[in-house]
């Protein structure tokens, strides 16, 4: 794996491209807001021309019953909009208000027309935002598969659950759709207040449409910022799931090139474990408009990596032989290697699952000497490091075969030694002997289970 600087630069370039995509989607949102505002302005002007007297729409005129023709026209418009709206609970609740079976005032009808335009806008925004976030999730799974060099499990059901996931806000949990509809209700309230005030003061539409525009501009900005936060949340959830599948236990924060102090401070505190990620603390987004990312952590020091590389090479045989039979005769170099290898193993991901180990002996006496103390129910441990594999590398040529049924603390070093798919246990890791038998190839076989210490299994 390349250096941390390489990954940081790579993720920063990705953040730039992603921000361009979100910016394009935000521009589309702005256009939808402007279109809705234009439609609202047309509704207001039509009503003003129809009911105003002497250039003013008085409250008395506004409170008169709306003409049947206007109500029918509105009902047809609402029916057309309903076909394109989303089916969220909030949308369904609002649609019931547009089923006009009672007589309404001109002002009520005008407010309903405003609200209908806003609900239609919200339905479009929800639909477009969902498509955007769905694509972000799919693209990120594919990108992470390339980074991690392996296939990742994801389907449409999983992607939908990530996009629609709720997250903590204040004392409760909300979804993106909740937030958009909340903003919609706030927008309706503000516009309604401006409309009431304008009619009471006898203002011309040109005088208060400009106030509407200010409200719309602020609202579209809020939704655009929310879309950035949601994009970051979905990308982050995909990355954490990818790291879990790829057995990447630690990550670093990749901040944008123009990142604020909050993001840089979080990055300086890494690396972090993926199963302990908390959004806003050690996982982005750290604030609105945050588009940080994460990258696999290079957590081993140069000496720790060197010790691991030496062990993976042929030096493991010499070192393990010394640890087993001559621990008091280790050279200073070997002692240093053990110290740094222990530190490196602490930083590697744990492997959970079944493992195998094959033994080869020069003579039958060596085999008997090694296995003579094996008894079912007894504890087996090795003063040396115990190398195991996810695959059966002995190919039935071994003289003794171990099956470890429940690895919990073995350290996965397979990405450093792919040919052997190696998982390495620390020195003196205890195992209980469950069964001793000859397998179907006639090879002596021992089934073991790892004895888990509470501190090790955290």
PDB file of N, CA and C in Angstrom, residues 28-112:
ATOM      1  N   UNK A  28     -29.192  22.672 -10.156  1.00  0.00           N
ATOM      2  CA  UNK A  28     -30.487  22.179 -10.610  1.00  0.00           C
ATOM      3  C   UNK A  28     -31.570  22.496  -9.579  1.00  0.00           C
ATOM      4  N   UNK A  29     -31.206  22.365  -8.294  1.00  0.00           N
ATOM      5  CA  UNK A  29     -32.160  22.695  -7.227  1.00  0.00           C
ATOM      6  C   UNK A  29     -32.540  24.176  -7.287  1.00  0.00           C
ATOM      7  N   UNK A  30     -31.540  25.033  -7.504  1.00  0.00           N
ATOM      8  CA  UNK A  30     -31.796  26.473  -7.602  1.00  0.00           C
ATOM      9  C   UNK A  30     -32.783  26.761  -8.748  1.00  0.00           C
ATOM     10  N   UNK A  31     -32.589  26.088  -9.887  1.00  0.00           N
ATOM     11  CA  UNK A  31     -33.479  26.290 -11.022  1.00  0.00           C
ATOM     12  C   UNK A  31     -34.903  25.867 -10.680  1.00  0.00           C
ATOM     13  N   UNK A  32     -35.041  24.775  -9.940  1.00  0.00           N
ATOM     14  CA  UNK A  32     -36.377  24.324  -9.541  1.00  0.00           C
ATOM     15  C   UNK A  32     -37.032  25.341  -8.613  1.00  0.00           C
ATOM     16  N   UNK A  33     -36.242  25.913  -7.707  1.00  0.00           N
ATOM     17  CA  UNK A  33     -36.784  26.944  -6.813  1.00  0.00           C
ATOM     18  C   UNK A  33     -37.225  28.174  -7.613  1.00  0.00           C
ATOM     19  N   UNK A  34     -36.422  28.579  -8.585  1.00  0.00           N
ATOM     20  CA  UNK A  34     -36.774  29.740  -9.400  1.00  0.00           C
ATOM     21  C   UNK A  34     -38.031  29.472 -10.211  1.00  0.00           C
ATOM     22  N   UNK A  35     -38.158  28.254 -10.723  1.00  0.00           N
ATOM     23  CA  UNK A  35     -39.352  27.895 -11.486  1.00  0.00           C
ATOM     24  C   UNK A  35     -40.585  27.941 -10.579  1.00  0.00           C
ATOM     25  N   UNK A  36     -40.441  27.397  -9.380  1.00  0.00           N
ATOM     26  CA  UNK A  36     -41.570  27.421  -8.438  1.00  0.00           C
ATOM     27  C   UNK A  36     -41.946  28.855  -8.088  1.00  0.00           C
ATOM     28  N   UNK A  37     -40.944  29.691  -7.903  1.00  0.00           N
ATOM     29  CA  UNK A  37     -41.219  31.090  -7.581  1.00  0.00           C
ATOM     30  C   UNK A  37     -41.952  31.781  -8.740  1.00  0.00           C
ATOM     31  N   UNK A  38     -41.530  31.482  -9.953  1.00  0.00           N
ATOM     32  CA  UNK A  38     -42.207  32.059 -11.118  1.00  0.00           C
ATOM     33  C   UNK A  38     -43.659  31.615 -11.198  1.00  0.00           C
ATOM     34  N   UNK A  39     -43.901  30.335 -10.892  1.00  0.00           N
ATOM     35  CA  UNK A  39     -45.279  29.831 -10.899  1.00  0.00           C
ATOM     36  C   UNK A  39     -46.112  30.500  -9.811  1.00  0.00           C
ATOM     37  N   UNK A  40     -45.502  30.693  -8.649  1.00  0.00           N
ATOM     38  CA  UNK A  40     -46.203  31.362  -7.550  1.00  0.00           C
ATOM     39  C   UNK A  40     -46.514  32.812  -7.926  1.00  0.00           C
ATOM     40  N   UNK A  41     -45.540  33.463  -8.545  1.00  0.00           N
ATOM     41  CA  UNK A  41     -45.739  34.851  -8.967  1.00  0.00           C
ATOM     42  C   UNK A  41     -46.888  34.941  -9.970  1.00  0.00           C
ATOM     43  N   UNK A  42     -46.970  33.967 -10.873  1.00  0.00           N
ATOM     44  CA  UNK A  42     -48.060  33.948 -11.851  1.00  0.00           C
ATOM     45  C   UNK A  42     -49.412  33.762 -11.164  1.00  0.00           C
ATOM     46  N   UNK A  43     -49.459  32.873 -10.167  1.00  0.00           N
ATOM     47  CA  UNK A  43     -50.704  32.667  -9.420  1.00  0.00           C
ATOM     48  C   UNK A  43     -51.146  33.941  -8.716  1.00  0.00           C
ATOM     49  N   UNK A  44     -50.193  34.610  -8.092  1.00  0.00           N
ATOM     50  CA  UNK A  44     -50.511  35.841  -7.354  1.00  0.00           C
ATOM     51  C   UNK A  44     -50.998  36.932  -8.308  1.00  0.00           C
ATOM     52  N   UNK A  45     -50.300  37.096  -9.418  1.00  0.00           N
ATOM     53  CA  UNK A  45     -50.679  38.129 -10.379  1.00  0.00           C
ATOM     54  C   UNK A  45     -52.059  37.856 -10.972  1.00  0.00           C
ATOM     55  N   UNK A  46     -52.338  36.602 -11.262  1.00  0.00           N
ATOM     56  CA  UNK A  46     -53.653  36.261 -11.813  1.00  0.00           C
ATOM     57  C   UNK A  46     -54.760  36.606 -10.813  1.00  0.00           C
ATOM     58  N   UNK A  47     -54.541  36.231  -9.542  1.00  0.00           N
ATOM     59  CA  UNK A  47     -55.543  36.547  -8.520  1.00  0.00           C
ATOM     60  C   UNK A  47     -55.659  38.060  -8.292  1.00  0.00           C
ATOM     61  N   UNK A  48     -54.520  38.730  -8.346  1.00  0.00           N
ATOM     62  CA  UNK A  48     -54.519  40.179  -8.113  1.00  0.00           C
ATOM     63  C   UNK A  48     -55.332  40.895  -9.198  1.00  0.00           C
ATOM     64  N   UNK A  49     -55.060  40.518 -10.449  1.00  0.00           N
ATOM     65  CA  UNK A  49     -55.774  41.144 -11.556  1.00  0.00           C
ATOM     66  C   UNK A  49     -57.267  40.849 -11.504  1.00  0.00           C
ATOM     67  N   UNK A  50     -57.613  39.708 -10.995  1.00  0.00           N
ATOM     68  CA  UNK A  50     -59.013  39.294 -10.975  1.00  0.00           C
ATOM     69  C   UNK A  50     -59.801  39.983  -9.866  1.00  0.00           C
ATOM     70  N   UNK A  51     -59.138  40.157  -8.705  1.00  0.00           N
ATOM     71  CA  UNK A  51     -59.901  40.608  -7.545  1.00  0.00           C
ATOM     72  C   UNK A  51     -59.503  41.987  -7.022  1.00  0.00           C
ATOM     73  N   UNK A  52     -58.405  42.547  -7.492  1.00  0.00           N
ATOM     74  CA  UNK A  52     -57.965  43.844  -6.968  1.00  0.00           C
ATOM     75  C   UNK A  52     -58.875  44.970  -7.452  1.00  0.00           C
ATOM     76  N   UNK A  53     -58.974  45.970  -6.598  1.00  0.00           N
ATOM     77  CA  UNK A  53     -59.734  47.170  -6.942  1.00  0.00           C
ATOM     78  C   UNK A  53     -58.840  48.380  -6.707  1.00  0.00           C
ATOM     79  N   UNK A  54     -58.790  49.242  -7.734  1.00  0.00           N
ATOM     80  CA  UNK A  54     -57.969  50.435  -7.634  1.00  0.00           C
ATOM     81  C   UNK A  54     -56.504  50.096  -7.336  1.00  0.00           C
ATOM     82  N   UNK A  55     -56.029  48.979  -7.917  1.00  0.00           N
ATOM     83  CA  UNK A  55     -54.621  48.609  -7.741  1.00  0.00           C
ATOM     84  C   UNK A  55     -54.291  47.995  -6.412  1.00  0.00           C
ATOM     85  N   UNK A  56     -55.307  47.639  -5.609  1.00  0.00           N
ATOM     86  CA  UNK A  56     -55.059  47.042  -4.301  1.00  0.00           C
ATOM     87  C   UNK A  56     -55.944  45.830  -4.091  1.00  0.00           C
ATOM     88  N   UNK A  57     -55.381  44.835  -3.395  1.00  0.00           N
ATOM     89  CA  UNK A  57     -56.151  43.670  -2.976  1.00  0.00           C
ATOM     90  C   UNK A  57     -56.447  43.866  -1.497  1.00  0.00           C
ATOM     91  N   UNK A  58     -57.647  44.254  -1.161  1.00  0.00           N
ATOM     92  CA  UNK A  58     -57.985  44.490   0.239  1.00  0.00           C
ATOM     93  C   UNK A  58     -58.281  43.171   0.928  1.00  0.00           C
ATOM     94  N   UNK A  59     -58.193  43.195   2.263  1.00  0.00           N
ATOM     95  CA  UNK A  59     -58.504  41.989   3.017  1.00  0.00           C
ATOM     96  C   UNK A  59     -59.965  41.613   2.862  1.00  0.00           C
ATOM     97  N   UNK A  60     -60.807  42.615   2.731  1.00  0.00           N
ATOM     98  CA  UNK A  60     -62.232  42.332   2.539  1.00  0.00           C
ATOM     99  C   UNK A  60     -62.456  41.553   1.253  1.00  0.00           C
ATOM    100  N   UNK A  61     -61.786  41.964   0.189  1.00  0.00           N
ATOM    101  CA  UNK A  61     -61.914  41.252  -1.071  1.00  0.00           C
ATOM    102  C   UNK A  61     -61.287  39.857  -0.971  1.00  0.00           C
ATOM    103  N   UNK A  62     -60.169  39.787  -0.277  1.00  0.00           N
ATOM    104  CA  UNK A  62     -59.469  38.505  -0.156  1.00  0.00           C
ATOM    105  C   UNK A  62     -60.274  37.474   0.615  1.00  0.00           C
ATOM    106  N   UNK A  63     -61.116  37.936   1.547  1.00  0.00           N
ATOM    107  CA  UNK A  63     -61.867  37.003   2.381  1.00  0.00           C
ATOM    108  C   UNK A  63     -63.181  36.570   1.730  1.00  0.00           C
ATOM    109  N   UNK A  64     -63.531  37.160   0.588  1.00  0.00           N
ATOM    110  CA  UNK A  64     -64.731  36.724  -0.102  1.00  0.00           C
ATOM    111  C   UNK A  64     -64.528  35.321  -0.662  1.00  0.00           C
ATOM    112  N   UNK A  65     -65.621  34.632  -0.888  1.00  0.00           N
ATOM    113  CA  UNK A  65     -65.528  33.272  -1.411  1.00  0.00           C
ATOM    114  C   UNK A  65     -64.897  33.271  -2.795  1.00  0.00           C
ATOM    115  N   UNK A  66     -64.057  32.289  -3.009  1.00  0.00           N
ATOM    116  CA  UNK A  66     -63.433  32.135  -4.319  1.00  0.00           C
ATOM    117  C   UNK A  66     -64.470  31.664  -5.321  1.00  0.00           C
ATOM    118  N   UNK A  67     -64.301  32.097  -6.567  1.00  0.00           N
ATOM    119  CA  UNK A  67     -65.220  31.679  -7.618  1.00  0.00           C
ATOM    120  C   UNK A  67     -65.111  30.180  -7.861  1.00  0.00           C
ATOM    121  N   UNK A  68     -66.219  29.577  -8.215  1.00  0.00           N
ATOM    122  CA  UNK A  68     -66.238  28.139  -8.491  1.00  0.00           C
ATOM    123  C   UNK A  68     -65.252  27.780  -9.584  1.00  0.00           C
ATOM    124  N   UNK A  69     -65.137  28.646 -10.594  1.00  0.00           N
ATOM    125  CA  UNK A  69     -64.219  28.379 -11.699  1.00  0.00           C
ATOM    126  C   UNK A  69     -62.772  28.305 -11.222  1.00  0.00           C
ATOM    127  N   UNK A  70     -62.403  29.205 -10.295  1.00  0.00           N
ATOM    128  CA  UNK A  70     -61.043  29.199  -9.771  1.00  0.00           C
ATOM    129  C   UNK A  70     -60.769  27.941  -8.958  1.00  0.00           C
ATOM    130  N   UNK A  71     -61.764  27.521  -8.162  1.00  0.00           N
ATOM    131  CA  UNK A  71     -61.603  26.315  -7.345  1.00  0.00           C
ATOM    132  C   UNK A  71     -61.425  25.095  -8.235  1.00  0.00           C
ATOM    133  N   UNK A  72     -62.213  25.004  -9.292  1.00  0.00           N
ATOM    134  CA  UNK A  72     -62.133  23.865 -10.200  1.00  0.00           C
ATOM    135  C   UNK A  72     -60.779  23.849 -10.925  1.00  0.00           C
ATOM    136  N   UNK A  73     -60.346  25.058 -11.336  1.00  0.00           N
ATOM    137  CA  UNK A  73     -59.038  25.142 -11.987  1.00  0.00           C
ATOM    138  C   UNK A  73     -57.929  24.667 -11.056  1.00  0.00           C
ATOM    139  N   UNK A  74     -58.012  25.062  -9.796  1.00  0.00           N
ATOM    140  CA  UNK A  74     -57.022  24.627  -8.807  1.00  0.00           C
ATOM    141  C   UNK A  74     -57.077  23.116  -8.602  1.00  0.00           C
ATOM    142  N   UNK A  75     -58.302  22.569  -8.517  1.00  0.00           N
ATOM    143  CA  UNK A  75     -58.450  21.127  -8.300  1.00  0.00           C
ATOM    144  C   UNK A  75     -57.819  20.338  -9.441  1.00  0.00           C
ATOM    145  N   UNK A  76     -57.988  20.823 -10.680  1.00  0.00           N
ATOM    146  CA  UNK A  76     -57.372  20.141 -11.827  1.00  0.00           C
ATOM    147  C   UNK A  76     -55.845  20.214 -11.748  1.00  0.00           C
ATOM    148  N   UNK A  77     -55.358  21.375 -11.345  1.00  0.00           N
ATOM    149  CA  UNK A  77     -53.909  21.557 -11.210  1.00  0.00           C
ATOM    150  C   UNK A  77     -53.347  20.641 -10.133  1.00  0.00           C
ATOM    151  N   UNK A  78     -54.051  20.559  -8.998  1.00  0.00           N
ATOM    152  CA  UNK A  78     -53.597  19.690  -7.893  1.00  0.00           C
ATOM    153  C   UNK A  78     -53.578  18.232  -8.325  1.00  0.00           C
ATOM    154  N   UNK A  79     -54.600  17.828  -9.088  1.00  0.00           N
ATOM    155  CA  UNK A  79     -54.664  16.443  -9.550  1.00  0.00           C
ATOM    156  C   UNK A  79     -53.485  16.111 -10.443  1.00  0.00           C
ATOM    157  N   UNK A  80     -53.112  17.076 -11.288  1.00  0.00           N
ATOM    158  CA  UNK A  80     -51.960  16.868 -12.167  1.00  0.00           C
ATOM    159  C   UNK A  80     -50.662  16.766 -11.372  1.00  0.00           C
ATOM    160  N   UNK A  81     -50.501  17.616 -10.366  1.00  0.00           N
ATOM    161  CA  UNK A  81     -49.285  17.601  -9.552  1.00  0.00           C
ATOM    162  C   UNK A  81     -49.175  16.323  -8.723  1.00  0.00           C
ATOM    163  N   UNK A  82     -50.323  15.860  -8.237  1.00  0.00           N
ATOM    164  CA  UNK A  82     -50.330  14.677  -7.369  1.00  0.00           C
ATOM    165  C   UNK A  82     -49.677  13.483  -8.056  1.00  0.00           C
ATOM    166  N   UNK A  83     -49.899  13.377  -9.364  1.00  0.00           N
ATOM    167  CA  UNK A  83     -49.354  12.236 -10.110  1.00  0.00           C
ATOM    168  C   UNK A  83     -47.825  12.210 -10.092  1.00  0.00           C
ATOM    169  N   UNK A  84     -47.194  13.359  -9.889  1.00  0.00           N
ATOM    170  CA  UNK A  84     -45.732  13.447  -9.934  1.00  0.00           C
ATOM    171  C   UNK A  84     -45.090  13.564  -8.563  1.00  0.00           C
ATOM    172  N   UNK A  85     -45.911  13.691  -7.510  1.00  0.00           N
ATOM    173  CA  UNK A  85     -45.344  13.880  -6.178  1.00  0.00           C
ATOM    174  C   UNK A  85     -44.886  12.564  -5.577  1.00  0.00           C
ATOM    175  N   UNK A  86     -43.996  12.653  -4.569  1.00  0.00           N
ATOM    176  CA  UNK A  86     -43.567  11.452  -3.852  1.00  0.00           C
ATOM    177  C   UNK A  86     -44.705  10.971  -2.957  1.00  0.00           C
ATOM    178  N   UNK A  87     -44.535   9.798  -2.386  1.00  0.00           N
ATOM    179  CA  UNK A  87     -45.606   9.193  -1.573  1.00  0.00           C
ATOM    180  C   UNK A  87     -45.218   9.132  -0.105  1.00  0.00           C
ATOM    181  N   UNK A  88     -44.422  10.105   0.339  1.00  0.00           N
ATOM    182  CA  UNK A  88     -44.051  10.145   1.749  1.00  0.00           C
ATOM    183  C   UNK A  88     -45.267  10.490   2.599  1.00  0.00           C
ATOM    184  N   UNK A  89     -45.258  10.133   3.895  1.00  0.00           N
ATOM    185  CA  UNK A  89     -46.385  10.472   4.781  1.00  0.00           C
ATOM    186  C   UNK A  89     -46.709  11.959   4.766  1.00  0.00           C
ATOM    187  N   UNK A  90     -45.667  12.796   4.714  1.00  0.00           N
ATOM    188  CA  UNK A  90     -45.905  14.244   4.712  1.00  0.00           C
ATOM    189  C   UNK A  90     -46.624  14.660   3.433  1.00  0.00           C
ATOM    190  N   UNK A  91     -46.207  14.109   2.306  1.00  0.00           N
ATOM    191  CA  UNK A  91     -46.849  14.458   1.043  1.00  0.00           C
ATOM    192  C   UNK A  91     -48.312  14.017   1.049  1.00  0.00           C
ATOM    193  N   UNK A  92     -48.563  12.800   1.509  1.00  0.00           N
ATOM    194  CA  UNK A  92     -49.935  12.306   1.557  1.00  0.00           C
ATOM    195  C   UNK A  92     -50.819  13.149   2.461  1.00  0.00           C
ATOM    196  N   UNK A  93     -50.256  13.599   3.569  1.00  0.00           N
ATOM    197  CA  UNK A  93     -51.023  14.445   4.490  1.00  0.00           C
ATOM    198  C   UNK A  93     -51.372  15.768   3.829  1.00  0.00           C
ATOM    199  N   UNK A  94     -50.416  16.344   3.103  1.00  0.00           N
ATOM    200  CA  UNK A  94     -50.658  17.626   2.452  1.00  0.00           C
ATOM    201  C   UNK A  94     -51.662  17.494   1.307  1.00  0.00           C
ATOM    202  N   UNK A  95     -51.636  16.393   0.612  1.00  0.00           N
ATOM    203  CA  UNK A  95     -52.527  16.219  -0.533  1.00  0.00           C
ATOM    204  C   UNK A  95     -53.990  16.211  -0.116  1.00  0.00           C
ATOM    205  N   UNK A  96     -54.250  15.729   1.090  1.00  0.00           N
ATOM    206  CA  UNK A  96     -55.633  15.717   1.567  1.00  0.00           C
ATOM    207  C   UNK A  96     -56.201  17.137   1.666  1.00  0.00           C
ATOM    208  N   UNK A  97     -55.319  18.098   1.913  1.00  0.00           N
ATOM    209  CA  UNK A  97     -55.757  19.485   2.037  1.00  0.00           C
ATOM    210  C   UNK A  97     -56.225  20.038   0.695  1.00  0.00           C
ATOM    211  N   UNK A  98     -55.752  19.434  -0.388  1.00  0.00           N
ATOM    212  CA  UNK A  98     -56.082  19.950  -1.706  1.00  0.00           C
ATOM    213  C   UNK A  98     -57.345  19.311  -2.290  1.00  0.00           C
ATOM    214  N   UNK A  99     -57.938  18.416  -1.560  1.00  0.00           N
ATOM    215  CA  UNK A  99     -59.183  17.785  -2.000  1.00  0.00           C
ATOM    216  C   UNK A  99     -60.333  18.680  -1.555  1.00  0.00           C
ATOM    217  N   UNK A 100     -60.571  19.687  -2.301  1.00  0.00           N
ATOM    218  CA  UNK A 100     -61.488  20.744  -1.872  1.00  0.00           C
ATOM    219  C   UNK A 100     -62.951  20.299  -2.025  1.00  0.00           C
ATOM    220  N   UNK A 101     -63.579  20.071  -0.909  1.00  0.00           N
ATOM    221  CA  UNK A 101     -65.001  19.728  -0.904  1.00  0.00           C
ATOM    222  C   UNK A 101     -65.798  20.785  -0.143  1.00  0.00           C
ATOM    223  N   UNK A 102     -65.112  21.862   0.230  1.00  0.00           N
ATOM    224  CA  UNK A 102     -65.778  22.935   0.962  1.00  0.00           C
ATOM    225  C   UNK A 102     -65.484  24.255   0.281  1.00  0.00           C
ATOM    226  N   UNK A 103     -66.253  25.209   0.604  1.00  0.00           N
ATOM    227  CA  UNK A 103     -66.047  26.532   0.029  1.00  0.00           C
ATOM    228  C   UNK A 103     -64.892  27.216   0.762  1.00  0.00           C
ATOM    229  N   UNK A 104     -64.050  27.907   0.015  1.00  0.00           N
ATOM    230  CA  UNK A 104     -62.892  28.570   0.600  1.00  0.00           C
ATOM    231  C   UNK A 104     -62.855  30.014   0.140  1.00  0.00           C
ATOM    232  N   UNK A 105     -62.155  30.814   0.925  1.00  0.00           N
ATOM    233  CA  UNK A 105     -61.993  32.209   0.548  1.00  0.00           C
ATOM    234  C   UNK A 105     -60.929  32.345  -0.518  1.00  0.00           C
ATOM    235  N   UNK A 106     -60.903  33.528  -1.128  1.00  0.00           N
ATOM    236  CA  UNK A 106     -59.898  33.793  -2.142  1.00  0.00           C
ATOM    237  C   UNK A 106     -58.489  33.708  -1.539  1.00  0.00           C
ATOM    238  N   UNK A 107     -58.336  34.224  -0.323  1.00  0.00           N
ATOM    239  CA  UNK A 107     -57.033  34.175   0.341  1.00  0.00           C
ATOM    240  C   UNK A 107     -56.624  32.737   0.647  1.00  0.00           C
ATOM    241  N   UNK A 108     -57.593  31.934   1.125  1.00  0.00           N
ATOM    242  CA  UNK A 108     -57.287  30.532   1.400  1.00  0.00           C
ATOM    243  C   UNK A 108     -56.874  29.797   0.133  1.00  0.00           C
ATOM    244  N   UNK A 109     -57.608  30.095  -0.952  1.00  0.00           N
ATOM    245  CA  UNK A 109     -57.282  29.438  -2.211  1.00  0.00           C
ATOM    246  C   UNK A 109     -55.894  29.860  -2.694  1.00  0.00           C
ATOM    247  N   UNK A 110     -55.573  31.149  -2.540  1.00  0.00           N
ATOM    248  CA  UNK A 110     -54.259  31.623  -2.959  1.00  0.00           C
ATOM    249  C   UNK A 110     -53.154  30.943  -2.152  1.00  0.00           C
ATOM    250  N   UNK A 111     -53.357  30.821  -0.838  1.00  0.00           N
ATOM    251  CA  UNK A 111     -52.362  30.135   0.002  1.00  0.00           C
ATOM    252  C   UNK A 111     -52.234  28.675  -0.405  1.00  0.00           C
ATOM    253  N   UNK A 112     -53.350  28.056  -0.739  1.00  0.00           N
ATOM    254  CA  UNK A 112     -53.287  26.657  -1.178  1.00  0.00           C
ATOM    255  C   UNK A 112     -52.516  26.525  -2.477  1.00  0.00           C
TER     256      UNK A 112
END
